Tab-separated table of C-alpha atoms and ligand atoms in Angstrom:
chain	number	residue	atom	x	y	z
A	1335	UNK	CA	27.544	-0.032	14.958
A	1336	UNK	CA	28.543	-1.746	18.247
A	1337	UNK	CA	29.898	-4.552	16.629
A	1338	UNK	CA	32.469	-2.508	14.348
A	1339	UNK	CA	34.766	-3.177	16.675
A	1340	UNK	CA	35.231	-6.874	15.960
A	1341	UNK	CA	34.177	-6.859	11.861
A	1342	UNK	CA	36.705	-4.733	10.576
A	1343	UNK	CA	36.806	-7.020	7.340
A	1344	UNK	CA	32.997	-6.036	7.405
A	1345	UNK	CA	34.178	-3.096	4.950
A	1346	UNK	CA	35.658	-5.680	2.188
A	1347	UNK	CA	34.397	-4.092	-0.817
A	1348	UNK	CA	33.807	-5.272	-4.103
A	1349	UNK	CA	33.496	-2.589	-7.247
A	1350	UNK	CA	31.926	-3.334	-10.822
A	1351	UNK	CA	33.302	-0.435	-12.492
A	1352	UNK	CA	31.099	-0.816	-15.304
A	1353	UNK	CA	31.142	1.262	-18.721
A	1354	UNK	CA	27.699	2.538	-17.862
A	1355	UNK	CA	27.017	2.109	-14.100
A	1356	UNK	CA	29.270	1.786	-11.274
A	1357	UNK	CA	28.589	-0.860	-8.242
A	1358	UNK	CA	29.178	-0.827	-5.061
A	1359	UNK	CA	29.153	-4.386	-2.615
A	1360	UNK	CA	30.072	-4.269	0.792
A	1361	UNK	CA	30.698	-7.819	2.741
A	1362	UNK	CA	27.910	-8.706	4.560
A	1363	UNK	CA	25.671	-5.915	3.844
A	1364	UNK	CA	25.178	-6.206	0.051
A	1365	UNK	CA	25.019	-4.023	-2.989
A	1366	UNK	CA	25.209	-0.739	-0.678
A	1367	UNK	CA	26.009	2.122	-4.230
A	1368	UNK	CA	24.972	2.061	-7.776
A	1369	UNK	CA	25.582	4.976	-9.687
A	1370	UNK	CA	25.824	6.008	-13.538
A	1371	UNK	CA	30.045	5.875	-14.410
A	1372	UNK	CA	29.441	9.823	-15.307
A	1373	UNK	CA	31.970	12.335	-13.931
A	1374	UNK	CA	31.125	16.223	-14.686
A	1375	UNK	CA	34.461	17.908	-15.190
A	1376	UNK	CA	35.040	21.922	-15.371
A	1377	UNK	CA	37.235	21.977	-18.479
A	1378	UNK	CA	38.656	25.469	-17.257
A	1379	UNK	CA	39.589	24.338	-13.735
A	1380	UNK	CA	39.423	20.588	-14.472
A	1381	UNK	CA	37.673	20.055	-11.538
A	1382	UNK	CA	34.919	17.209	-10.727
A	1383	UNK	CA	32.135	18.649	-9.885
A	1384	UNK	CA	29.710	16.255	-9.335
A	1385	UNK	CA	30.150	12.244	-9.572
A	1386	UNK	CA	27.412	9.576	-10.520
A	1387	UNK	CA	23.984	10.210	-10.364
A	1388	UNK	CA	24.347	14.369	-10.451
A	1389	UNK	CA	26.759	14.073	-13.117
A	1390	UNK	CA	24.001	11.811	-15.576
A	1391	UNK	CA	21.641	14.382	-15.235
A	1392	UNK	CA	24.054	16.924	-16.616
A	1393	UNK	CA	24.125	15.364	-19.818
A	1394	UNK	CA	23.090	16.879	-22.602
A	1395	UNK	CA	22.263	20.030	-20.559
A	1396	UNK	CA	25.864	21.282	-19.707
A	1397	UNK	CA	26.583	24.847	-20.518
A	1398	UNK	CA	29.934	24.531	-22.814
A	1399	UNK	CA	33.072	24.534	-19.834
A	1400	UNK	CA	31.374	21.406	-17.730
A	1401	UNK	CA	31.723	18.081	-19.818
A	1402	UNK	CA	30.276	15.205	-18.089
A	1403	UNK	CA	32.559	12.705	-18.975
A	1404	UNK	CA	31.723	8.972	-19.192
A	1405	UNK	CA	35.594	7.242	-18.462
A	1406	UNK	CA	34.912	3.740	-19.439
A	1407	UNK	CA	32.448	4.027	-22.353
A	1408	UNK	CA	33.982	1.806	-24.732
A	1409	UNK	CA	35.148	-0.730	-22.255
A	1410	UNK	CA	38.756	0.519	-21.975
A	1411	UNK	CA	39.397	3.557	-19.406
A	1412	UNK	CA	40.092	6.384	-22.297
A	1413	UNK	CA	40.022	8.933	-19.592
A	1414	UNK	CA	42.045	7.292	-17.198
A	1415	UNK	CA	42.773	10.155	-14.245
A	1416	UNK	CA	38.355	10.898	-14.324
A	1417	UNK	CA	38.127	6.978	-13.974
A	1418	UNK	CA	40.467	6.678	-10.821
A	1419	UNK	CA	38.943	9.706	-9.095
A	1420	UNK	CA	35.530	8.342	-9.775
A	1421	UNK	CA	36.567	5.281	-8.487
A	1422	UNK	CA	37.936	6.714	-5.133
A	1423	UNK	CA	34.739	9.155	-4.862
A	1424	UNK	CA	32.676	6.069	-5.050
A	1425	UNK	CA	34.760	3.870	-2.416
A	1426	UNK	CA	35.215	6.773	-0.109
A	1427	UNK	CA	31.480	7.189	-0.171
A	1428	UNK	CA	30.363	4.081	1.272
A	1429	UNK	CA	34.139	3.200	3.291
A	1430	UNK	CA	33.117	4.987	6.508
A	1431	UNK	CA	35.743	2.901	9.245
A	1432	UNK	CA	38.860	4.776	7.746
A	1433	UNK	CA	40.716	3.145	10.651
A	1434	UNK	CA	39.937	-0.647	8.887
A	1435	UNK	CA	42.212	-1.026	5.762
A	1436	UNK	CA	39.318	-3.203	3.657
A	1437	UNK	CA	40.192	-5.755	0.622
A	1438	UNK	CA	38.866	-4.609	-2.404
A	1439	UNK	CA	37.884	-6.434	-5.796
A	1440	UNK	CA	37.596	-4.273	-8.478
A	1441	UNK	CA	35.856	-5.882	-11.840
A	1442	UNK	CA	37.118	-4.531	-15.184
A	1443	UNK	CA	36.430	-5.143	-18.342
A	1444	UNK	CA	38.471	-8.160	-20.003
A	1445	UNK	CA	39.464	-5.643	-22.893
A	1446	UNK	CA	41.827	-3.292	-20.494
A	1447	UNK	CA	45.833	-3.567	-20.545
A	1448	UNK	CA	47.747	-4.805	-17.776
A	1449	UNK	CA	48.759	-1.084	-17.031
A	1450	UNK	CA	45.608	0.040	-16.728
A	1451	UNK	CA	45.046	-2.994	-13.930
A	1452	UNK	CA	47.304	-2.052	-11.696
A	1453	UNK	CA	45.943	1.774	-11.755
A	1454	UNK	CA	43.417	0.335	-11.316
A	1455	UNK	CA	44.777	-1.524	-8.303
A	1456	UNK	CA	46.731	1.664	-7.333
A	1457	UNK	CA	43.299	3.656	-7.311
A	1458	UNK	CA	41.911	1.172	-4.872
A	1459	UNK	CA	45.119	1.260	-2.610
A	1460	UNK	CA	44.715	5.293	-2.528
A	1461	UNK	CA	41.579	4.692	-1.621
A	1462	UNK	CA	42.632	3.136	1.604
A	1463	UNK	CA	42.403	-0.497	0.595
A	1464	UNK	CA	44.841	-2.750	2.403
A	1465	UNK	CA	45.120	-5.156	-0.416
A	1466	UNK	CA	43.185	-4.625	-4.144
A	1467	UNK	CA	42.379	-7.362	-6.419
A	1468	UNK	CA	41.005	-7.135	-9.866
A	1469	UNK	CA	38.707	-9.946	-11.496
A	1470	UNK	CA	37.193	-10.190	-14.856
A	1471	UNK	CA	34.073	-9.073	-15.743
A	1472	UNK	CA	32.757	-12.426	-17.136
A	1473	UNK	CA	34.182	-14.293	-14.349
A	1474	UNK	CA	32.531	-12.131	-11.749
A	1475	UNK	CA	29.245	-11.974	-14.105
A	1476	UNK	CA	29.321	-15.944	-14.361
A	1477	UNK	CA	29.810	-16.380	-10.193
A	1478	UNK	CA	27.284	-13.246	-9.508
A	1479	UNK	CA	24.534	-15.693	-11.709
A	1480	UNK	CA	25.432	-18.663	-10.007
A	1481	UNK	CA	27.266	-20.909	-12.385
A	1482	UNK	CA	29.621	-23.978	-11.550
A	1483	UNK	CA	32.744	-21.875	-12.608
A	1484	UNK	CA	35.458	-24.361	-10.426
A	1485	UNK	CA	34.015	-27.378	-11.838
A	1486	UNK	CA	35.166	-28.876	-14.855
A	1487	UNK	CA	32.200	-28.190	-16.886
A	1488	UNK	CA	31.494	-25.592	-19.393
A	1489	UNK	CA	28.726	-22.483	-18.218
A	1490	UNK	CA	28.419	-19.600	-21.193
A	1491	UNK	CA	27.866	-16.112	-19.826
A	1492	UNK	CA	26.733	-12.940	-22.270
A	1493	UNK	CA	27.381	-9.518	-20.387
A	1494	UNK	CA	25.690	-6.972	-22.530
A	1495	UNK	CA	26.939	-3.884	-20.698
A	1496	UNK	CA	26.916	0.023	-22.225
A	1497	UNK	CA	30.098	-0.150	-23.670
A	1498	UNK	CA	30.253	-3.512	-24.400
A	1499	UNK	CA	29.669	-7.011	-24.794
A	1500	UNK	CA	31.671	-9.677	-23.047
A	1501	UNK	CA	30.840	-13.254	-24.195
A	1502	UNK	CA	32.789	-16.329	-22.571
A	1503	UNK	CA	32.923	-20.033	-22.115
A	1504	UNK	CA	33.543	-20.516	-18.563
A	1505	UNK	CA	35.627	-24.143	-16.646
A	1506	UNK	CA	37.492	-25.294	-14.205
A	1507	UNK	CA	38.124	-21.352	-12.573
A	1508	UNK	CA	39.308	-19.994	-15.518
A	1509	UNK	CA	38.324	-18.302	-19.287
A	1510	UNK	CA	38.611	-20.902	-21.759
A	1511	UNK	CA	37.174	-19.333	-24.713
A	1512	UNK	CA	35.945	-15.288	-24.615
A	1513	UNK	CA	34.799	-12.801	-27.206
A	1514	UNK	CA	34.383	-8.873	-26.219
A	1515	UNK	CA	32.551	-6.517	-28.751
A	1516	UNK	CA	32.371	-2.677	-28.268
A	1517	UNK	CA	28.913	-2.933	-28.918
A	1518	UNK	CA	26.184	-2.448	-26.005
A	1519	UNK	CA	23.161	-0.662	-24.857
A	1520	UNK	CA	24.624	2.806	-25.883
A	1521	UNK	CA	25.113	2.114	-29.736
A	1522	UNK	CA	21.436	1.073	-29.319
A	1523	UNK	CA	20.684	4.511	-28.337
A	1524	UNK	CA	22.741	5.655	-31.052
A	1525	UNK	CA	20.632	3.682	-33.049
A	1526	UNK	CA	17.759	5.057	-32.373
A	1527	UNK	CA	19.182	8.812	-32.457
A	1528	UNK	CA	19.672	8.319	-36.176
A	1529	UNK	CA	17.037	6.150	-36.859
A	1530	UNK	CA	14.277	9.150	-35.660
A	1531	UNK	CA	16.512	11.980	-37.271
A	1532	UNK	CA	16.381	10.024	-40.866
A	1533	UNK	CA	12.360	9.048	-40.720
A	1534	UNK	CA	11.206	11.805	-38.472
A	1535	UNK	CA	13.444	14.884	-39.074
A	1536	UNK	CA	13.294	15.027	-35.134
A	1537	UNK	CA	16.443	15.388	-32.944
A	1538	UNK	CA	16.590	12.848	-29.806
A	1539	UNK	CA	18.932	13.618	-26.683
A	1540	UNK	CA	20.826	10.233	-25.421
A	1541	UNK	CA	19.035	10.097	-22.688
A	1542	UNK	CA	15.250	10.369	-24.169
A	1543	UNK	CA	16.476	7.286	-26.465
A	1544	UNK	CA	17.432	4.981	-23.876
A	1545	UNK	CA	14.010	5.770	-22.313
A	1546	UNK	CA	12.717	4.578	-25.420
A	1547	UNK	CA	14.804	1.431	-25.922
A	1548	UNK	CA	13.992	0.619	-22.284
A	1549	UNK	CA	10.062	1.367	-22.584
A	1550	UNK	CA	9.671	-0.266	-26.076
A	1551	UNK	CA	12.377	-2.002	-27.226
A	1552	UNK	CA	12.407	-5.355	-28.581
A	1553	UNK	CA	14.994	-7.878	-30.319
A	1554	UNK	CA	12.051	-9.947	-31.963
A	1555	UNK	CA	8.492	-9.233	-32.835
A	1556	UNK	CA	6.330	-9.956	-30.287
A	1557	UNK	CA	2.146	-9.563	-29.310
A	1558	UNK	CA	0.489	-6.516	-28.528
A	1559	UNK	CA	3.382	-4.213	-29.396
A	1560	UNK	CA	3.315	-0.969	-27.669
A	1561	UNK	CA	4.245	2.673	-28.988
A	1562	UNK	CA	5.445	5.444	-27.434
A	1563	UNK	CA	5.434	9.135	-27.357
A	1564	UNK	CA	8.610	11.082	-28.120
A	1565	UNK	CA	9.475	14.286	-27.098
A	1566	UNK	CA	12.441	15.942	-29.894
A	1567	UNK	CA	13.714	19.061	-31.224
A	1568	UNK	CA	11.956	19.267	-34.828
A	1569	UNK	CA	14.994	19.642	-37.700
A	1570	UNK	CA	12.923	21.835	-39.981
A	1571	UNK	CA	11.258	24.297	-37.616
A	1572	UNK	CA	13.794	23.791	-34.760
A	1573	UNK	CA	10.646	23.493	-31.940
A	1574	UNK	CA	9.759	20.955	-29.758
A	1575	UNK	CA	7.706	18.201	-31.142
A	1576	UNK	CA	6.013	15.370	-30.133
A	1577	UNK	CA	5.740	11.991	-32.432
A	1578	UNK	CA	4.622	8.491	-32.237
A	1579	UNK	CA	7.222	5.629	-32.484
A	1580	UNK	CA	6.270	2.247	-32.662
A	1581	UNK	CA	8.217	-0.416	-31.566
A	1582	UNK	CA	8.618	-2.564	-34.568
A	1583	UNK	CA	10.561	1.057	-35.658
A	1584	UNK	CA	12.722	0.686	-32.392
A	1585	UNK	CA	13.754	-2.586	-33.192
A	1586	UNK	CA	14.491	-1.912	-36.612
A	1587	UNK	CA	16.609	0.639	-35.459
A	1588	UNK	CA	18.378	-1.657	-33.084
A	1589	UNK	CA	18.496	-4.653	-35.483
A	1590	UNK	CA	22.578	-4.298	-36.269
A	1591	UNK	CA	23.380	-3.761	-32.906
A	1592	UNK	CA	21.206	-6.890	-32.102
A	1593	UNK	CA	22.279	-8.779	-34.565
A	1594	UNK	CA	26.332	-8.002	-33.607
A	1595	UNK	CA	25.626	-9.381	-30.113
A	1596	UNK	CA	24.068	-12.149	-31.623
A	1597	UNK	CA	26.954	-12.831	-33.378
A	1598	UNK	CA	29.859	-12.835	-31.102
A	1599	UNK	CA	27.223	-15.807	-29.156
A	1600	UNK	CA	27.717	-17.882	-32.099
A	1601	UNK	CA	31.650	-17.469	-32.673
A	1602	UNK	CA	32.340	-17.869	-29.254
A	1603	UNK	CA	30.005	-21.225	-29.770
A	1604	UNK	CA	32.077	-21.872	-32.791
A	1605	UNK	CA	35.044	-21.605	-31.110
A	1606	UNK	CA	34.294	-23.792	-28.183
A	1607	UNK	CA	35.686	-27.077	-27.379
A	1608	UNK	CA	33.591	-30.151	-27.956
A	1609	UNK	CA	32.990	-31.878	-24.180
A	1610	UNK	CA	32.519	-28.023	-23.073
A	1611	UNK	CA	30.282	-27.177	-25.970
A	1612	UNK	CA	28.346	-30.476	-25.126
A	1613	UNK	CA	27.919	-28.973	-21.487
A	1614	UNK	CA	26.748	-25.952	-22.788
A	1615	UNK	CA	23.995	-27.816	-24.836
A	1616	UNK	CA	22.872	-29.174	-21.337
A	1617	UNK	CA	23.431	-25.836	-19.075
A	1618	UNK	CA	22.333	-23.256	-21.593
A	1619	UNK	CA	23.362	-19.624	-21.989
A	1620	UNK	CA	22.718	-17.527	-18.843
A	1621	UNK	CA	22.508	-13.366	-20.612
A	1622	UNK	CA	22.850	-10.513	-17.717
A	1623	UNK	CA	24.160	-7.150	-17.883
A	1624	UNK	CA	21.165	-4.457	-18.415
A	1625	UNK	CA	21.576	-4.893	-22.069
A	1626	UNK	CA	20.136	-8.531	-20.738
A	1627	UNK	CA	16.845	-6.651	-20.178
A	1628	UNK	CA	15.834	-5.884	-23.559
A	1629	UNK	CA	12.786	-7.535	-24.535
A	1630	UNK	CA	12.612	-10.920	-25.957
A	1631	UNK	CA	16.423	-10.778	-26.728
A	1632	UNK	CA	16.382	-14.255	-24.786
A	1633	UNK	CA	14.006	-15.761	-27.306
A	1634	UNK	CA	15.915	-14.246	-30.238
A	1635	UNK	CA	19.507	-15.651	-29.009
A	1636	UNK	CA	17.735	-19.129	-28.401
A	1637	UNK	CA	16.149	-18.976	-31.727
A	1638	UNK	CA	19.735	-18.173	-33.439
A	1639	UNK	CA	22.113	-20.424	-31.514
A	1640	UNK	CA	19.301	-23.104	-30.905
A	1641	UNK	CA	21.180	-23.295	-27.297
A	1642	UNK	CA	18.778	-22.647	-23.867
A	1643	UNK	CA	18.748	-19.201	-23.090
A	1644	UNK	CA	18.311	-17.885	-19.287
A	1645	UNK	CA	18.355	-14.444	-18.383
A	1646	UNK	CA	20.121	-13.843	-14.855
A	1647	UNK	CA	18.079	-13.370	-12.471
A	1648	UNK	CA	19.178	-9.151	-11.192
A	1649	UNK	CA	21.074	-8.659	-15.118
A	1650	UNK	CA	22.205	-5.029	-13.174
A	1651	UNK	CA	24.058	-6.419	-10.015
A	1652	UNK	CA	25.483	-10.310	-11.396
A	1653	UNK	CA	29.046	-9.057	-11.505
A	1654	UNK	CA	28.778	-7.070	-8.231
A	1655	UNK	CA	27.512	-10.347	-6.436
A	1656	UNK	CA	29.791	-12.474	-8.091
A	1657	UNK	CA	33.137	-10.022	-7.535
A	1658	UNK	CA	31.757	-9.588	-3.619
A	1659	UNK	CA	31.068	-13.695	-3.282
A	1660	UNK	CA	34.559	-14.037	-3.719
A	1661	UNK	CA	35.215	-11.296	-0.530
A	1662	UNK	CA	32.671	-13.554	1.389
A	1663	UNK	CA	33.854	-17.104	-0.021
A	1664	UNK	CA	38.099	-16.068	-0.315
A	1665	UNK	CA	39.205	-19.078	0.958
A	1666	UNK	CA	37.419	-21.713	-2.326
A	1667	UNK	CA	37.336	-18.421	-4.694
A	1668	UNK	CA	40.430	-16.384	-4.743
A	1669	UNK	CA	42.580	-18.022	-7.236
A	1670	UNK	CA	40.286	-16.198	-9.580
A	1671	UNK	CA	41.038	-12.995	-8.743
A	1672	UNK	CA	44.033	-10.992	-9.789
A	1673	UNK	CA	46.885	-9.089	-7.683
A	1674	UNK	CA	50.174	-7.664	-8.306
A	1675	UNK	CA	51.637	-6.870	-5.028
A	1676	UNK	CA	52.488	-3.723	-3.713
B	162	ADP	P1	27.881	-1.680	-17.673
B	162	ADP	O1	28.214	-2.950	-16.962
B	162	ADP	O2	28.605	-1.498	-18.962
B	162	ADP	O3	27.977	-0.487	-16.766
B	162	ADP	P2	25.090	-2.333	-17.304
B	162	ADP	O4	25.135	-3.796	-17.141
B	162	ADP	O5	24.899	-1.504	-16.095
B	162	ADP	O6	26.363	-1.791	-18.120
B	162	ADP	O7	23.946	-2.031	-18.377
B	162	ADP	C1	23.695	-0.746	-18.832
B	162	ADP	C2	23.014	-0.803	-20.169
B	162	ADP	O8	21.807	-1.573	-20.072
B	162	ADP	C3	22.602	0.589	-20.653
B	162	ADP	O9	22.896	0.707	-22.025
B	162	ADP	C4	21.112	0.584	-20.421
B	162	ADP	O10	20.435	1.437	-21.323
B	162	ADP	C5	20.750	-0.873	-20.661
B	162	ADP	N1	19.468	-1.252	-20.046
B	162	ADP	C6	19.108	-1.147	-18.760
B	162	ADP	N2	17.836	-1.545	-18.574
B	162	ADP	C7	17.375	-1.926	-19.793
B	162	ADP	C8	16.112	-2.424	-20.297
B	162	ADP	N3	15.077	-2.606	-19.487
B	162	ADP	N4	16.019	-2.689	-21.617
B	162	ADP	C9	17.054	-2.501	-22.447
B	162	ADP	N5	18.255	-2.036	-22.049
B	162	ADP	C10	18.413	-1.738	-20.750
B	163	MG	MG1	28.909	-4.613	-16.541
């Protein structure tokens, strides 16, 4: 680039280190990486041997010594070494001006402990970063969907990750009420898994369910209902069998997991002060995060909470954007981001 010469702070780089994909934003070219969080390890070497992408395709398929190892799945960092070498494959993948030192936001989820920040933070700075920042995930989800977070009125945001479900009343830059569930788009699939197995006798892989839940899945009855075929290993004969699901089955399945997300919307409502639950009344609810995605989960959290529901306009890249707007807007946004120095 003939210009690199005068943009080093063109390779500011924001992370959402998510429980079930990992983004990448780089200032001023946008979302550049967006991977599944999936390292495959060799349990006798402990070597990575593939990262992202590669890795999700191993699973479920892995002869016994590879694991492919998902290190955020519940929303804290349970296997914290495969988390910070994902996180430096990932940065050194797209930081290709090794000579720049970049800033770097890293987004991660509300529920981890203040040790597990500043690996986090130390990951970064191994990485090459010249300072590292951390932000919360419903912060960065609320400024990635374009709320008034510095103003002193209330905006609700709903991340329904894999892992997890962040749920938070937004003001003045800061968190003023928040609820985080370990409940997301996997136990959905887990759902599901268990659901076919019981009615069925038929034995779904992880990934063939969240094809499903994606295809066909649905928080509330809706019209024209589609069904799908699904592929399984029969229980009784142990062959390969095909069966047809419908997806008022799907959502039965999904009901408690739907109906726990649900939930934490109304405590956190509950729990919100007055003048900011009167903004909310007149902003609405804005849901993102894939989970975001399911269909007519909108509809089902406006029919519950009685509160406007919006979905975010990209649900897969709102906390990206909003942790990389605060790279591109530093000077109005920073005090929202988090630091310890080094
Ligand atoms: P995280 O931030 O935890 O990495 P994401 O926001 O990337 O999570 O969302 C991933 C979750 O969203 C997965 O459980 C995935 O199955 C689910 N998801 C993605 N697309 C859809 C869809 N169209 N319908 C329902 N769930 C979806
Ligand atoms: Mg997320």
């Amino acid at each position: 680039m003939a210009d690199s010469m005068f943009t080093v702070a063109g390779q500011d780089m924001a992370v959402d280190l998510g429980t079930a994909n990992t983004l990448v934003y780089v200032r001023n070219r946008g979302v550049v990486l967006n991977e599944p969080s999936v390292v495959a390890i060799n349990t006798f070497t402990n070597e990575a041997l593939a990262v992202g992408m590669d890795a999700k395709r191993m699973i479920g398929r892995t002869p016994s010594y590879i694991q492919a190892i998902r290190p955020l799945r519940d929303g804290v960092i349970n296997h914290f070494d495969v988390a910070e070498r994902m996180l430096r494959y990932f940065i050194d993948k797209v930081h290709r001006r090794r000579w720049s030192k970049p800033r770097i936001v890293v987004c991660v989820p509300s529920g981890i402990t203040g040790v597990e920040r500043r690996a986090v933070e130390e990951a970064a700075y191994q990485a090459g970063a010249r300072r590292a920042y951390t932000i919360d995930e419903p912060m960065a989800a609320a400024i990635g969907c374009g709320m008034p977070v510095s103003e002193p009125k209330g905006s609700m945001v709903v991340d329904i990750g894999g892992g997890t479900t962040e749920v938070a009343v937004i003001a003045l830059g800061g968190i003023v009420v928040s609820k985080s569930i370990r409940v997301g788009g996997d136990e959905m699939d887990g759902r599901i898994i268990e659901w076919v197995k019981k009615e069925h006798n038929l034995l779904l892989g992880p990934r063939t369910a969240e094809q499903i839940k994606m295809m066909i899945g649905s928080a509330y009855p809706f019209n024209d209902e589609p069904g799908a075929e699904v592929c399984g290993r029969d229980l009784m004969s142990g062959l390969p069998k095909t069966i047809l699901l419908t997806a008022a089955e799907v959502r039965n399945a999904i009901e408690e997991t739907v109906s726990a997300i649900v939930d934490a919307v109304r405590v956190t409502l509950d729990n919100t002060p007055p003048e900011l639950a009167a903004d909310l009344m007149e902003l609405g609810i804005v849901i993102t995060g894939g989970g975001a995605l399911l269909q007519v989960l909108d509809q089902r959290i406006a029919y519950e909470t009685g509160m406007l529901v919006k979905i975010a306009e990209r649900p897969l890249q709102s906390v990206v954007i909003g942790s990389g707007r605060c790279l591109e807007q530093y000077e109005v946004l920073h005090p929202v981001l988090a630091s310890t120095s080094h």
